[in-house]
Amino acid sequence: MAFEPSEKTQAILDMINEFVDKELIPMEAEFKNKEFYGYEDELKKKRQMVHDMELWAPVHPKEHGGMGLPLMDTAMIYEALGRTPYGLYVFGCQAPDAGNAEILHKYGTSEQKAEYLQPLIDGDIRSCFAMTEVEVAGSNPTWLLTTAEKDGDDYVLNGHKWYTSSADGAEFAVVMAETNPEAEAIHMRASMILVPLKTPGFNLIRNISVMGHEGEGWNSHAEVSFQNCRVPQANVLGGEGMGFVLSQERLGPGRIHHCMRWIGEANRCFDLMCSYAKTRRRTPTQVLADSDIIKTYIADSAADILSSRLMVLNAAHIIETKGVKFAMKDISLIKFYVANALGRVMDRALQVHGGLGMSDDTPIAGYYRMERAARIYDGADEVHKLSVAKRILREY
Ligand SMILES: Cc1cc2nc3c(=O)[nH]c(=O)nc-3n(C[C@H](O)[C@H](O)[C@H](O)COP(=O)(O)OP(=O)(O)OC[C@H]3O[C@@H](n4cnc5c(N)ncnc54)[C@H](O)[C@@H]3O)c2cc1C
């Protein structure tokens, strides 16, 4: 099946691509992978331009100020925005806010929507998602040590988490905690609870240094703790014991978006690789692209990108036409396949650039550092491969 965007979507994609090329890619030379530090004002101006073009928050519902586009369209938009490290942030659809907004929209009460969802979509506040724990395997989502015990009208949270991305400067966290440890069904023991980060008992212990890079603000990954952290029971999201169900919902379309952003990153690395191969001389009369080895890098990368793209759009098509529960195998397939395809494309692009590839003079090194984690977060490769194989073997 050819996944062609509609005329309307193509027009939006053209505007976004033009904006990325004219307004965002030129900033990269100055930002040089310092990313957001000290550049908030410039990024704010770009966000305002996106608002003025009525392209803000493409992934979010219209009634909250987004564009209210269907999954297939937003998938292609993520691909376009992935071509620069600032794309998602400037268009108001960056993780983890986009995923948090999605479940708040679906499951939040009207009070929760007014307090948390609207300012989040407006870009006035940021959020984080605290599930992974230091002491137990994050790959097993039913194993949590963080507890939320009832006391009067409140929950009292205690626990130790890490890789709570973007916690630094966030207004609130969506926290996965055990509320029903006695529930017979293991998947009904945890809940998602909204915790404002100014609540006493919430501690940001440190921003973790990841691959030599200690992020700040939106671009951070924090170790955090909850020590007798008290919030109203009204802060539970989607009902008690619904944590696992909500996290599955959050991750379904979310993985389509992650994968399409990765394909956008791979496209950018591919473009850089091809342009450099055509211009970098290896002798006074020959360029790198004259080498057959370099040609295989280009062909293999083209195959990685096209196969990834078709698989992801196919998974999005199944979600749109049949529903997320019919796409579980395909979602796991794309999660590990595209993360690895991206790794291969980035690696070849970096290799072709030689010393320049290791420098931060191109975005390749930054993508490479940032996206090694693609094979770990939202489910490690092994977990998704086991899940795919289990589903396939059931049919035999
Ligand atoms: C950059 C980054 C950002 C992140 N952001 C967030 C966030 O915002 N919020 C959040 O809650 N978490 C976040 N995470 C955490 C991430 O989701 C977890 O790291 C991931 O789920 C794996 O859990 P773990 O680290 O505890 O590894 P473990 O579960 O301890 O697994 C370690 C390794 O063992 C292997 N393995 C695991 N299970 C199996 C199995 N069944 N069979 C075979 N091998 C297996 C895999 O190779 C895996 O990588 C982030 C992580 C990174 C790196």
Coordinates of C-alpha atoms and ligand atoms in Angstrom, one line a residue:
M1 CA 0.0 0.0 0.0
A2 CA 1.3 3.5 -0.9
F3 CA 0.8 5.8 2.1
E4 CA 0.4 9.1 0.3
P5 CA -0.6 12.1 2.4
S6 CA -3.8 13.9 1.4
E7 CA -3.5 17.2 -0.4
K8 CA -4.3 19.1 2.8
T9 CA -1.6 17.1 4.7
Q10 CA 0.9 17.6 2.0
A11 CA 0.3 21.4 2.2
I12 CA 1.0 21.3 5.9
L13 CA 4.1 19.1 5.4
D14 CA 5.4 21.6 2.8
M15 CA 5.0 24.5 5.3
I16 CA 6.7 22.5 8.1
N17 CA 9.6 21.4 5.9
E18 CA 10.1 25.0 4.7
F19 CA 10.1 26.2 8.3
V20 CA 12.5 23.5 9.4
D21 CA 14.9 24.4 6.5
K22 CA 14.7 28.2 6.8
E23 CA 14.2 28.7 10.5
L24 CA 15.5 25.8 12.5
I25 CA 18.4 24.1 10.6
P26 CA 20.3 27.4 10.3
M27 CA 20.2 27.7 14.2
E28 CA 22.0 24.4 14.6
A29 CA 25.5 25.8 13.7
E30 CA 25.2 28.2 16.6
F31 CA 23.5 25.9 19.0
K32 CA 26.1 23.1 18.3
N33 CA 24.4 20.5 20.5
K34 CA 24.3 22.8 23.5
E35 CA 20.7 22.4 22.6
F36 CA 18.5 24.5 24.8
Y37 CA 20.9 26.1 27.2
G38 CA 20.7 29.9 27.0
Y39 CA 18.6 29.8 23.8
E40 CA 15.2 29.7 25.3
D41 CA 14.4 33.2 24.0
E42 CA 15.2 32.3 20.5
L43 CA 13.2 29.1 20.7
K44 CA 10.3 31.1 22.2
K45 CA 10.3 33.4 19.1
K46 CA 10.3 30.4 16.8
R47 CA 7.3 28.9 18.8
Q48 CA 5.5 32.2 18.3
M49 CA 6.1 32.0 14.6
V50 CA 4.6 28.5 14.6
H51 CA 1.6 29.8 16.5
D52 CA 1.2 32.6 13.9
M53 CA 1.2 30.0 11.1
E54 CA -1.5 28.0 12.9
L55 CA 0.8 25.0 13.0
W56 CA 1.1 24.7 16.8
A57 CA 0.5 21.4 18.6
P58 CA -0.4 19.3 15.5
V59 CA -0.8 16.2 17.6
H60 CA -3.3 17.7 20.1
P61 CA -7.1 18.1 19.9
K62 CA -8.6 21.2 18.4
E63 CA -10.7 22.0 21.4
H64 CA -7.5 22.6 23.4
G65 CA -5.8 24.7 20.7
G66 CA -4.1 21.9 18.7
M67 CA -4.6 21.0 15.1
G68 CA -6.6 17.8 15.9
L69 CA -5.0 15.8 13.0
P70 CA -5.4 12.0 12.7
L71 CA -2.5 9.6 13.5
M72 CA -1.3 9.0 9.9
D73 CA -1.0 12.8 9.4
T74 CA 0.8 13.4 12.7
A75 CA 3.1 10.5 12.0
M76 CA 4.3 12.2 8.8
I77 CA 4.6 15.5 10.7
Y78 CA 6.9 13.8 13.3
E79 CA 9.0 12.6 10.4
A80 CA 9.4 16.2 9.0
L81 CA 10.1 17.6 12.5
G82 CA 12.7 14.9 13.3
R83 CA 15.0 16.5 10.7
T84 CA 16.3 18.9 13.4
P85 CA 16.8 18.4 17.1
Y86 CA 14.5 21.4 17.8
G87 CA 11.6 20.5 15.6
L88 CA 9.3 18.8 18.1
Y89 CA 9.9 21.3 20.8
V90 CA 9.3 24.3 18.6
F91 CA 6.0 22.8 17.3
G92 CA 4.8 21.9 20.8
C93 CA 4.7 18.2 20.4
Q94 CA 7.8 17.0 22.3
A95 CA 8.0 14.0 24.6
P96 CA 7.1 13.5 27.4
D97 CA 4.5 16.3 27.3
A98 CA 2.7 15.0 24.2
G99 CA 2.1 11.5 25.7
N100 CA 1.0 13.0 29.0
A101 CA -1.4 15.4 27.2
E102 CA -2.8 12.5 25.3
I103 CA -3.8 10.5 28.4
L104 CA -4.9 13.6 30.2
H105 CA -7.2 14.4 27.3
K106 CA -8.6 10.8 27.2
Y107 CA -8.8 10.1 30.9
G108 CA -8.5 13.4 32.8
T109 CA -11.4 14.9 34.8
S110 CA -12.6 18.4 33.8
E111 CA -10.7 19.8 36.8
Q112 CA -7.5 17.9 35.8
K113 CA -7.8 19.1 32.2
A114 CA -8.2 22.7 33.3
E115 CA -5.3 22.6 35.7
Y116 CA -2.8 20.5 33.8
L117 CA -3.9 19.8 30.2
Q118 CA -4.6 23.2 28.9
P119 CA -1.4 25.0 30.1
L120 CA 0.6 21.9 28.9
I121 CA -0.8 22.1 25.4
D122 CA -0.5 25.9 25.4
G123 CA 3.2 25.4 26.1
D124 CA 3.1 27.4 29.3
I125 CA 4.2 24.5 31.5
R126 CA 6.2 21.2 31.0
S127 CA 5.6 17.8 32.6
C128 CA 7.4 14.5 33.1
F129 CA 6.5 10.8 33.4
A130 CA 7.9 8.9 36.3
M131 CA 7.7 5.1 35.9
T132 CA 11.2 3.6 35.8
E133 CA 12.7 2.8 39.2
V134 CA 16.3 2.5 40.2
E135 CA 16.0 -0.7 42.2
V136 CA 13.8 -2.9 39.9
A137 CA 13.7 -3.8 36.2
G138 CA 12.0 -1.1 34.2
S139 CA 11.4 -3.8 31.5
N140 CA 8.8 -5.4 33.8
P141 CA 6.1 -2.7 34.1
T142 CA 4.2 -4.7 36.7
W143 CA 7.1 -4.6 39.2
L144 CA 7.1 -1.3 41.1
L145 CA 8.3 -0.4 44.6
T146 CA 6.8 3.1 44.6
T147 CA 3.6 3.1 46.7
A148 CA 0.7 5.5 47.1
E149 CA -1.1 4.8 50.3
K150 CA -4.5 6.3 51.2
D151 CA -4.6 8.6 54.1
G152 CA -7.8 10.6 54.6
D153 CA -8.6 12.3 51.3
D154 CA -5.0 12.0 50.2
Y155 CA -2.4 9.6 48.7
V156 CA 1.0 9.5 50.4
L157 CA 3.7 8.6 47.9
N158 CA 7.0 6.9 48.7
G159 CA 9.5 5.7 46.1
H160 CA 12.7 6.2 44.1
K161 CA 12.7 6.7 40.3
W162 CA 15.1 7.6 37.7
Y163 CA 15.2 8.6 34.0
T164 CA 12.3 10.9 34.8
S165 CA 13.0 12.8 31.6
S166 CA 12.4 16.6 31.7
A167 CA 11.7 16.7 35.4
D168 CA 14.0 19.6 35.8
G169 CA 11.7 22.7 35.6
A170 CA 8.6 20.6 35.0
E171 CA 5.3 21.7 36.7
F172 CA 4.0 18.2 37.4
A173 CA 4.8 14.5 37.1
V174 CA 2.5 11.6 36.0
V175 CA 3.7 9.0 38.6
M176 CA 3.2 5.3 38.4
A177 CA 2.7 3.9 41.9
E178 CA 1.2 0.9 43.5
T179 CA -2.2 1.8 45.0
N180 CA -3.7 -1.7 45.1
P181 CA -1.0 -4.2 46.0
E182 CA -3.5 -6.8 47.0
A183 CA -5.4 -6.8 43.7
E184 CA -5.5 -10.3 42.3
A185 CA -4.8 -9.2 38.7
I186 CA -1.2 -8.1 38.7
H187 CA -2.0 -5.5 36.0
M188 CA -4.5 -3.7 38.2
R189 CA -2.2 -2.9 41.1
A190 CA -0.7 0.4 39.9
S191 CA -2.3 3.8 39.2
M192 CA -1.1 7.0 37.5
I193 CA -1.1 9.9 39.9
L194 CA -0.6 13.6 39.0
V195 CA 2.0 15.1 41.4
P196 CA 2.8 18.8 41.2
L197 CA 6.5 19.0 41.6
K198 CA 6.3 21.8 44.2
T199 CA 4.6 19.3 46.6
P200 CA 6.7 18.8 49.8
G201 CA 8.3 15.4 49.7
F202 CA 9.2 15.5 46.0
N203 CA 13.0 15.6 45.6
L204 CA 15.0 16.1 42.4
I205 CA 18.1 14.3 43.4
R206 CA 20.2 15.0 40.3
N207 CA 20.1 15.3 36.5
I208 CA 21.8 12.1 35.4
S209 CA 24.8 12.5 33.1
V210 CA 24.0 10.5 30.0
M211 CA 26.8 9.7 27.6
G212 CA 28.9 12.6 28.9
H213 CA 26.0 15.0 28.6
E214 CA 24.4 16.4 31.7
G215 CA 21.2 17.8 30.3
E216 CA 19.2 20.7 31.8
G217 CA 15.5 21.6 31.7
W218 CA 13.5 19.9 29.0
N219 CA 16.6 18.0 27.9
S220 CA 17.3 16.4 31.3
H221 CA 16.9 12.9 32.7
A222 CA 16.4 13.1 36.5
E223 CA 16.8 10.8 39.5
V224 CA 13.9 11.7 41.8
S225 CA 12.4 10.5 45.1
F226 CA 9.0 10.8 46.8
Q227 CA 9.2 10.9 50.6
N228 CA 5.8 11.0 52.2
C229 CA 4.7 13.2 49.3
R230 CA 1.0 14.0 49.8
V231 CA -1.5 14.7 47.0
P232 CA -5.3 14.6 46.9
Q233 CA -6.9 11.3 45.9
A234 CA -8.6 13.4 43.2
N235 CA -5.2 13.4 41.4
V236 CA -5.6 9.8 40.3
L237 CA -5.8 9.6 36.5
G238 CA -8.3 7.4 34.9
G239 CA -9.3 5.6 38.1
E240 CA -7.5 3.5 40.6
G241 CA -5.7 0.4 39.3
M242 CA -5.7 1.8 35.7
G243 CA -2.0 2.6 35.5
F244 CA -1.0 -0.3 33.4
V245 CA -3.9 0.2 30.9
L246 CA -3.1 3.9 30.6
S247 CA 0.6 3.2 30.1
Q248 CA -0.3 0.8 27.2
E249 CA -2.5 3.5 25.7
R250 CA 0.2 6.1 26.1
L251 CA 2.8 4.0 24.4
G252 CA 0.8 2.8 21.3
P253 CA 0.4 5.9 19.2
G254 CA 3.5 7.3 21.1
R255 CA 5.7 4.6 19.5
I256 CA 4.4 5.6 16.0
H257 CA 5.5 9.1 16.8
H258 CA 8.9 8.1 18.2
C259 CA 9.6 5.9 15.2
M260 CA 8.6 8.6 12.7
R261 CA 10.8 11.1 14.5
W262 CA 13.7 8.6 14.2
I263 CA 13.0 8.2 10.5
G264 CA 13.2 12.0 10.2
E265 CA 16.6 11.8 12.0
A266 CA 17.7 9.0 9.7
N267 CA 16.6 11.1 6.6
R268 CA 18.6 14.0 7.8
C269 CA 21.7 11.8 8.4
F270 CA 21.2 10.2 5.0
D271 CA 21.0 13.6 3.3
L272 CA 24.2 14.8 5.0
M273 CA 25.9 11.5 4.1
C274 CA 25.0 11.7 0.4
S275 CA 25.9 15.4 0.1
Y276 CA 29.2 14.9 1.8
A277 CA 30.0 11.8 -0.2
K278 CA 29.5 13.8 -3.4
T279 CA 31.7 16.7 -2.4
R280 CA 34.4 15.3 -0.1
R281 CA 37.5 14.5 -2.2
R282 CA 39.4 11.4 -1.4
T283 CA 42.0 12.2 -4.1
P284 CA 42.4 15.4 -6.2
T285 CA 40.2 13.8 -8.9
Q286 CA 37.8 11.6 -6.9
V287 CA 35.1 12.1 -4.3
L288 CA 34.0 9.6 -1.6
A289 CA 30.9 8.7 -3.6
D290 CA 33.2 7.2 -6.3
S291 CA 34.1 4.4 -3.9
D292 CA 31.9 1.3 -4.1
I293 CA 32.1 0.8 -0.4
I294 CA 30.5 4.2 0.2
K295 CA 27.8 3.4 -2.4
T296 CA 26.8 0.3 -0.4
Y297 CA 26.4 2.5 2.7
I298 CA 24.0 4.7 0.7
A299 CA 22.0 1.7 -0.7
D300 CA 21.8 -0.1 2.7
S301 CA 20.7 3.2 4.4
A302 CA 18.0 3.8 1.7
A303 CA 16.7 0.3 2.3
D304 CA 16.7 0.8 6.1
I305 CA 14.8 4.0 5.8
L306 CA 12.2 2.9 3.3
S307 CA 11.5 -0.4 5.1
S308 CA 11.2 1.4 8.4
R309 CA 8.8 4.0 6.9
L310 CA 6.5 1.4 5.3
M311 CA 6.4 -0.7 8.5
V312 CA 5.5 2.3 10.7
L313 CA 2.9 3.7 8.4
N314 CA 1.4 0.2 8.2
A315 CA 1.2 0.0 12.0
A316 CA -0.4 3.5 12.0
H317 CA -2.9 2.3 9.4
I318 CA -3.9 -0.7 11.6
I319 CA -4.3 1.5 14.7
E320 CA -6.5 3.9 12.7
T321 CA -8.6 1.4 11.0
K322 CA -8.9 -1.4 13.6
G323 CA -7.7 0.0 16.9
V324 CA -4.5 -0.1 19.0
K325 CA -5.2 -3.6 20.4
F326 CA -5.0 -5.1 16.9
A327 CA -1.6 -3.5 16.3
M328 CA 0.3 -4.7 19.3
K329 CA 2.6 -7.0 17.3
D330 CA 3.2 -4.3 14.7
I331 CA 4.0 -1.7 17.3
S332 CA 6.6 -4.0 18.9
L333 CA 8.0 -4.8 15.5
I334 CA 8.6 -1.2 14.6
K335 CA 9.9 -0.3 18.0
F336 CA 13.0 -2.5 17.7
Y337 CA 13.3 -2.5 13.9
V338 CA 13.3 1.3 13.4
A339 CA 15.5 1.9 16.5
N340 CA 18.2 -0.4 15.0
A341 CA 17.7 0.9 11.5
L342 CA 18.3 4.4 12.8
G343 CA 21.4 3.2 14.6
R344 CA 22.8 1.8 11.3
V345 CA 22.0 4.9 9.3
M346 CA 23.5 7.3 11.8
D347 CA 26.6 5.1 12.1
R348 CA 27.2 5.0 8.4
A349 CA 26.6 8.8 8.1
L350 CA 29.1 9.4 10.9
Q351 CA 31.6 7.1 9.4
V352 CA 31.4 8.8 6.0
H353 CA 32.1 12.2 7.6
G354 CA 35.3 10.9 9.3
G355 CA 36.6 13.3 12.0
L356 CA 33.9 15.8 11.0
G357 CA 31.3 13.2 12.0
M358 CA 32.7 12.9 15.5
S359 CA 32.6 16.7 15.9
D360 CA 29.5 18.7 16.8
D361 CA 29.8 20.7 13.6
T362 CA 27.0 18.5 12.1
P363 CA 24.0 17.2 14.1
I364 CA 25.0 13.6 13.4
A365 CA 27.1 13.2 16.6
G366 CA 24.3 14.7 18.7
Y367 CA 21.7 12.3 17.2
Y368 CA 24.1 9.4 17.7
R369 CA 24.6 10.2 21.4
M370 CA 20.9 10.9 22.0
E371 CA 19.4 8.0 20.1
R372 CA 21.5 5.1 21.3
A373 CA 18.8 5.1 24.0
A374 CA 16.1 4.4 21.3
R375 CA 16.9 0.7 21.7
I376 CA 16.3 0.9 25.5
Y377 CA 13.5 3.4 26.3
D378 CA 9.9 2.5 25.8
G379 CA 10.9 -1.1 26.0
A380 CA 14.3 -2.6 25.3
D381 CA 14.8 -4.5 21.9
E382 CA 14.8 -7.9 23.7
V383 CA 11.4 -7.2 25.3
H384 CA 9.8 -6.3 22.0
K385 CA 11.4 -9.2 20.2
L386 CA 10.1 -11.6 22.8
S387 CA 6.6 -10.1 22.5
V388 CA 6.6 -10.3 18.7
A389 CA 7.8 -13.9 18.7
K390 CA 5.2 -14.9 21.4
R391 CA 2.4 -13.4 19.3
I392 CA 3.6 -15.1 16.1
L393 CA 4.1 -18.5 17.8
R394 CA 0.5 -18.3 19.2
E395 CA -0.7 -18.6 15.6
Y396 CA 1.1 -21.9 15.0
Ligands
LIG1 C1 17.3 8.5 27.6 C2 16.3 7.7 28.4 C3 15.1 8.4 28.7 C4 14.1 7.7 29.5 N1 13.0 8.4 29.8 C5 12.1 7.8 30.7 C6 11.0 8.6 31.2 O1 10.8 9.7 30.9 N2 10.2 8.0 32.2 C7 10.4 6.7 32.6 O2 9.7 6.2 33.5 N3 11.5 6.0 32.1 C8 12.3 6.5 31.2 N4 13.4 5.8 30.7 C9 13.7 4.5 31.3 C10 13.4 3.4 30.3 O3 12.1 3.2 30.0 C11 14.1 2.1 30.9 O4 15.5 2.3 30.9 C12 13.7 0.8 30.1 O5 12.3 0.5 30.3 C13 14.5 -0.4 30.6 O6 14.4 -0.5 32.0 P1 15.8 -0.7 32.9 O7 16.7 0.4 32.5 O8 15.4 -0.8 34.3 O9 16.5 -2.0 32.3 P2 16.2 -3.5 32.8 O10 14.8 -3.8 32.8 O11 17.0 -3.7 34.1 O12 16.9 -4.3 31.6 C14 18.3 -4.2 31.4 C15 18.6 -4.9 30.0 O13 18.2 -6.3 30.2 C16 17.7 -6.8 29.0 N5 16.4 -7.3 29.2 C17 15.4 -6.8 30.0 N6 14.4 -7.6 30.0 C18 14.7 -8.7 29.3 C19 14.0 -10.0 29.0 N7 12.8 -10.2 29.4 N8 14.7 -10.9 28.2 C20 15.9 -10.6 27.8 N9 16.6 -9.5 28.1 C21 16.0 -8.6 28.8 C22 17.7 -5.6 28.0 O14 18.8 -5.6 27.2 C23 17.7 -4.4 28.9 O15 18.2 -3.3 28.2 C24 14.4 6.4 29.9 C25 15.6 5.8 29.6 C26 16.5 6.4 28.8 C27 17.8 5.7 28.5

